[in-house]
Short mmCIF file of C-alpha atoms in Angstrom, two decimals:
data_model
loop_
_atom_site.label_atom_id
_atom_site.label_comp_id
_atom_site.label_asym_id
_atom_site.label_seq_id
_atom_site.Cartn_x
_atom_site.Cartn_y
_atom_site.Cartn_z
CA UNK H 1 -75.80 182.93 42.59
CA UNK H 2 -73.62 179.83 42.27
CA UNK H 3 -70.21 178.62 41.13
CA UNK H 4 -71.02 176.28 38.22
CA UNK H 5 -68.60 173.76 36.74
CA UNK H 6 -69.45 172.74 33.16
CA UNK H 7 -67.86 169.51 31.89
CA UNK H 8 -68.30 169.24 28.11
CA UNK H 9 -66.02 168.72 25.11
CA UNK H 10 -68.04 170.95 22.74
CA UNK H 11 -66.27 174.36 22.64
CA UNK H 12 -69.30 176.15 21.22
CA UNK H 13 -71.58 174.80 23.92
CA UNK H 14 -69.04 175.70 26.61
CA UNK H 15 -68.93 179.26 25.30
CA UNK H 16 -72.71 179.52 25.12
CA UNK H 17 -73.15 178.16 28.64
CA UNK H 18 -70.44 180.41 30.02
CA UNK H 19 -72.08 183.51 28.50
CA UNK H 20 -75.59 182.49 29.54
CA UNK H 21 -74.70 181.48 33.08
CA UNK H 22 -72.51 184.52 33.69
CA UNK H 23 -75.35 186.72 32.44
CA UNK H 24 -77.44 185.14 35.19
CA UNK H 25 -74.84 186.15 37.77
CA UNK H 26 -73.10 182.80 38.16
CA UNK H 27 -69.36 182.10 38.31
CA UNK H 28 -68.40 179.54 35.67
CA UNK H 29 -65.50 177.07 35.44
CA UNK H 30 -65.13 174.63 32.55
CA UNK H 31 -63.49 171.30 31.78
CA UNK H 32 -63.18 169.68 28.34
CA UNK H 33 -63.00 166.02 29.39
CA UNK H 34 -63.90 163.68 32.21
CA UNK H 35 -60.55 163.45 34.01
CA UNK H 36 -60.19 167.22 33.94
CA UNK H 37 -63.73 167.59 35.22
CA UNK H 38 -63.09 165.25 38.16
CA UNK H 39 -59.93 167.16 39.10
CA UNK H 40 -61.71 170.53 38.74
CA UNK H 41 -64.53 169.34 40.97
CA UNK H 42 -62.00 168.69 43.71
CA UNK H 43 -59.98 171.86 43.09
CA UNK H 44 -62.67 174.53 42.76
CA UNK H 45 -65.44 172.94 44.92
CA UNK H 46 -68.31 174.12 42.68
CA UNK H 47 -71.84 174.59 43.97
CA UNK H 48 -73.18 172.57 41.05
CA UNK H 49 -71.83 170.50 38.13
CA UNK H 50 -73.28 170.42 34.60
CA UNK H 51 -72.02 167.19 33.02
CA UNK H 52 -72.21 166.05 29.42
CA UNK H 53 -72.46 162.28 28.99
CA UNK H 54 -70.62 162.15 25.67
CA UNK H 55 -67.05 162.93 26.74
CA UNK H 56 -63.95 161.91 24.76
CA UNK H 57 -62.07 160.08 27.52
CA UNK H 58 -64.64 158.78 30.02
CA UNK H 59 -68.34 158.00 29.87
CA UNK H 60 -70.22 160.73 31.70
CA UNK H 61 -71.85 158.12 33.95
CA UNK H 62 -68.39 157.03 35.15
CA UNK H 63 -67.50 160.66 35.86
CA UNK H 64 -70.66 161.13 37.93
CA UNK H 65 -69.97 157.94 39.89
CA UNK H 66 -66.40 158.99 40.65
CA UNK H 67 -67.45 162.46 41.77
CA UNK H 68 -70.06 160.85 44.01
CA UNK H 69 -67.35 158.92 45.85
CA UNK H 70 -66.38 162.00 47.85
CA UNK H 71 -68.94 164.80 47.32
CA UNK H 72 -72.71 165.34 47.16
CA UNK H 73 -72.43 168.36 44.86
CA UNK H 74 -75.58 168.53 42.66
CA UNK H 75 -74.98 167.11 39.15
CA UNK H 76 -77.14 167.99 36.17
CA UNK H 77 -76.51 165.68 33.21
CA UNK H 78 -76.69 166.88 29.62
CA UNK H 79 -77.26 164.36 26.85
CA UNK H 80 -78.38 164.13 23.25
CA UNK H 81 -80.07 160.87 24.17
CA UNK H 82 -83.48 161.14 25.75
CA UNK H 83 -84.12 157.41 26.14
CA UNK H 84 -85.62 156.27 29.42
CA UNK H 85 -82.84 153.70 30.03
CA UNK H 86 -80.14 156.35 29.71
CA UNK H 87 -82.00 158.71 32.05
CA UNK H 88 -82.49 155.98 34.65
CA UNK H 89 -78.81 154.98 34.45
CA UNK H 90 -77.71 158.60 34.95
CA UNK H 91 -80.01 159.19 37.91
CA UNK H 92 -79.08 155.86 39.51
CA UNK H 93 -75.40 156.68 38.91
CA UNK H 94 -75.49 159.85 41.01
CA UNK H 95 -77.01 162.59 38.83
CA UNK H 96 -79.67 164.85 40.35
CA UNK H 97 -81.32 165.85 37.08
CA UNK H 98 -81.22 165.08 33.36
CA UNK H 99 -81.55 167.62 30.54
CA UNK H 100 -81.90 166.52 26.92
CA UNK H 101 -80.15 168.49 24.19
CA UNK H 102 -81.14 170.87 22.68
CA UNK H 103 -82.38 172.90 25.64
CA UNK H 104 -83.08 176.54 26.49
CA UNK H 105 -81.20 178.62 29.06
CA UNK H 106 -84.44 179.38 30.90
CA UNK H 107 -85.06 175.64 31.43
CA UNK H 108 -81.46 175.03 32.52
CA UNK H 109 -81.59 177.98 34.96
CA UNK H 110 -84.79 176.59 36.48
CA UNK H 111 -83.19 173.19 36.93
CA UNK H 112 -80.11 174.82 38.49
CA UNK H 113 -82.29 176.62 41.01
CA UNK H 114 -84.13 173.41 41.89
CA UNK H 115 -80.92 171.39 42.30
CA UNK H 116 -79.32 174.09 44.44
CA UNK H 117 -82.34 174.19 46.74
CA UNK H 118 -81.96 170.46 47.36
CA UNK H 119 -78.18 170.32 47.71
CA UNK H 120 -76.52 168.71 50.73
CA UNK H 121 -76.06 171.24 53.54
CA UNK H 122 -72.60 171.19 55.06
CA UNK H 123 -69.34 170.30 53.37
CA UNK H 124 -68.02 169.19 56.76
CA UNK H 125 -70.56 166.35 56.70
CA UNK H 126 -69.25 164.98 53.40
CA UNK H 127 -66.98 161.94 53.11
CA UNK H 128 -63.24 162.59 52.64
CA UNK H 129 -61.60 162.44 49.22
CA UNK H 130 -58.89 160.14 50.56
CA UNK H 131 -59.10 156.93 52.57
CA UNK H 132 -56.29 155.47 54.66
CA UNK H 133 -56.35 151.95 56.06
CA UNK H 134 -53.02 150.91 57.55
CA UNK H 135 -50.41 151.11 54.78
CA UNK H 136 -53.10 151.56 52.10
CA UNK H 137 -53.88 155.06 50.80
CA UNK H 138 -56.67 155.69 48.29
CA UNK H 139 -57.09 158.99 46.43
CA UNK H 140 -60.72 158.94 45.31
CA UNK H 141 -60.32 162.00 43.07
CA UNK H 142 -57.49 160.63 40.94
CA UNK H 143 -58.26 156.91 41.39
CA UNK H 144 -54.78 156.36 42.80
CA UNK H 145 -53.98 153.50 45.15
CA UNK H 146 -50.72 153.30 47.10
CA UNK H 147 -49.29 150.85 49.60
CA UNK H 148 -46.50 152.32 51.74
CA UNK H 149 -46.28 155.15 49.20
CA UNK H 150 -45.83 152.83 46.20
CA UNK H 151 -48.40 153.01 43.40
CA UNK H 152 -50.62 149.94 42.87
CA UNK H 153 -51.84 149.56 39.29
CA UNK H 154 -55.59 148.89 39.44
CA UNK H 155 -58.36 148.91 36.88
CA UNK H 156 -61.30 151.25 37.49
CA UNK H 157 -63.52 148.44 38.82
CA UNK H 158 -60.75 147.01 40.99
CA UNK H 159 -60.26 150.46 42.52
CA UNK H 160 -64.00 150.86 43.09
CA UNK H 161 -64.24 147.47 44.84
CA UNK H 162 -61.21 148.24 47.01
CA UNK H 163 -62.45 151.72 47.92
CA UNK H 164 -65.88 150.36 48.90
CA UNK H 165 -64.28 147.77 51.18
CA UNK H 166 -61.92 150.45 52.57
CA UNK H 167 -64.86 152.72 53.47
CA UNK H 168 -66.20 149.86 55.58
CA UNK H 169 -62.84 148.60 56.83
CA UNK H 170 -63.10 146.09 59.64
CA UNK H 171 -66.70 145.24 58.80
CA UNK H 172 -68.06 142.54 56.50
CA UNK H 173 -69.68 143.82 53.33
CA UNK H 174 -72.02 141.33 51.69
CA UNK H 175 -71.59 140.26 48.07
CA UNK H 176 -74.77 142.10 47.15
CA UNK H 177 -73.70 145.32 48.88
CA UNK H 178 -70.45 145.45 46.89
CA UNK H 179 -72.04 144.44 43.59
CA UNK H 180 -74.87 146.96 43.97
CA UNK H 181 -72.46 149.78 44.84
CA UNK H 182 -69.89 149.10 42.10
CA UNK H 183 -71.86 147.57 39.23
CA UNK H 184 -75.49 148.42 39.98
CA UNK H 185 -78.49 146.48 41.19
CA UNK H 186 -78.59 144.14 38.18
CA UNK H 187 -75.53 142.24 39.43
CA UNK H 188 -76.82 141.40 42.91
CA UNK H 189 -76.73 137.64 42.38
CA UNK H 190 -73.40 137.33 40.51
CA UNK H 191 -71.10 136.58 43.46
CA UNK H 192 -68.64 134.72 41.23
CA UNK H 193 -68.15 137.94 39.27
CA UNK H 194 -66.92 139.63 42.44
CA UNK H 195 -64.69 136.72 43.48
CA UNK H 196 -62.47 137.24 40.43
CA UNK H 197 -61.92 140.91 41.29
CA UNK H 198 -61.10 140.17 44.92
CA UNK H 199 -58.63 137.49 43.80
CA UNK H 200 -56.84 140.01 41.56
CA UNK H 201 -56.85 142.65 44.32
CA UNK H 202 -55.20 140.24 46.72
CA UNK H 203 -52.49 139.51 44.16
CA UNK H 204 -51.85 143.18 43.44
CA UNK H 205 -51.79 144.25 47.08
CA UNK H 206 -49.31 141.48 47.87
CA UNK H 207 -48.78 139.35 50.97
CA UNK H 208 -46.41 141.80 52.64
CA UNK H 209 -48.66 144.87 52.35
CA UNK H 210 -50.31 144.34 55.72
CA UNK H 211 -53.67 144.76 53.98
CA UNK H 212 -55.89 141.69 54.03
CA UNK H 213 -59.21 141.06 52.30
CA UNK H 214 -60.86 138.38 54.43
CA UNK H 215 -63.62 136.10 53.18
CA UNK H 216 -66.76 135.50 55.20
CA UNK H 217 -67.89 132.26 53.50
CA UNK H 218 -71.22 132.63 51.78
CA UNK H 219 -71.55 136.23 53.01
CA UNK H 220 -68.96 138.63 51.64
CA UNK H 221 -65.62 140.30 52.37
CA UNK H 222 -63.92 142.59 54.86
CA UNK H 223 -60.78 144.65 54.44
CA UNK H 224 -58.45 144.79 57.41
CA UNK H 225 -55.01 146.11 58.28
CA UNK H 226 -52.77 143.64 60.09
CA UNK H 227 -50.57 145.06 62.86
CA UNK H 228 -46.94 145.59 61.97
CA UNK H 229 -44.61 142.91 63.31
CA UNK H 230 -41.51 144.47 64.95
CA UNK H 231 -38.32 143.64 63.06
#
């Protein structure tokens, strides 16, 4: 039996899933929007997440990608759209399975069992939900960036670029590596697209932050923390 987190804004569906899953012996938590679902994933550490794509505040794909930044919890996507493109985008974005609405509880239970069998083994092997590089602190759950404790206002994509570079701090990440991780494989050749984001990140971090994004000409970028200069 598992602890299941259901992220969906349809109250009737939430009730039906709660009743059906609890009848199967599962513990059920719910969230009515994407931000709440991300926070709940961090707070309750569910064994599996059932995620609707049509949420009122965030696209379900964005929710899956943010959850994937710090945990390998199995994610089963629910959607009224059964198009191949949407399925591929969900699976490429971090989902483990895709269920098209309407669906039966027997089918969903079977998919739960399959996803749970294939889940990542030990939570201790998972990446942390926060990253610290020098004076820079990144909260991957709440998409919060701080330098010396002061909030840095970043867009979602700016945060994703910065967090990718921070995960590989001190090492050069190629243009294609960053583009593939943040935007997907279709952007692998658009280096100029990335340059604009790095330029804005440098401006927002500031010259006195001690955090430097270095350019490896023709290759990519590396994020480094400069040593503090004694006053």
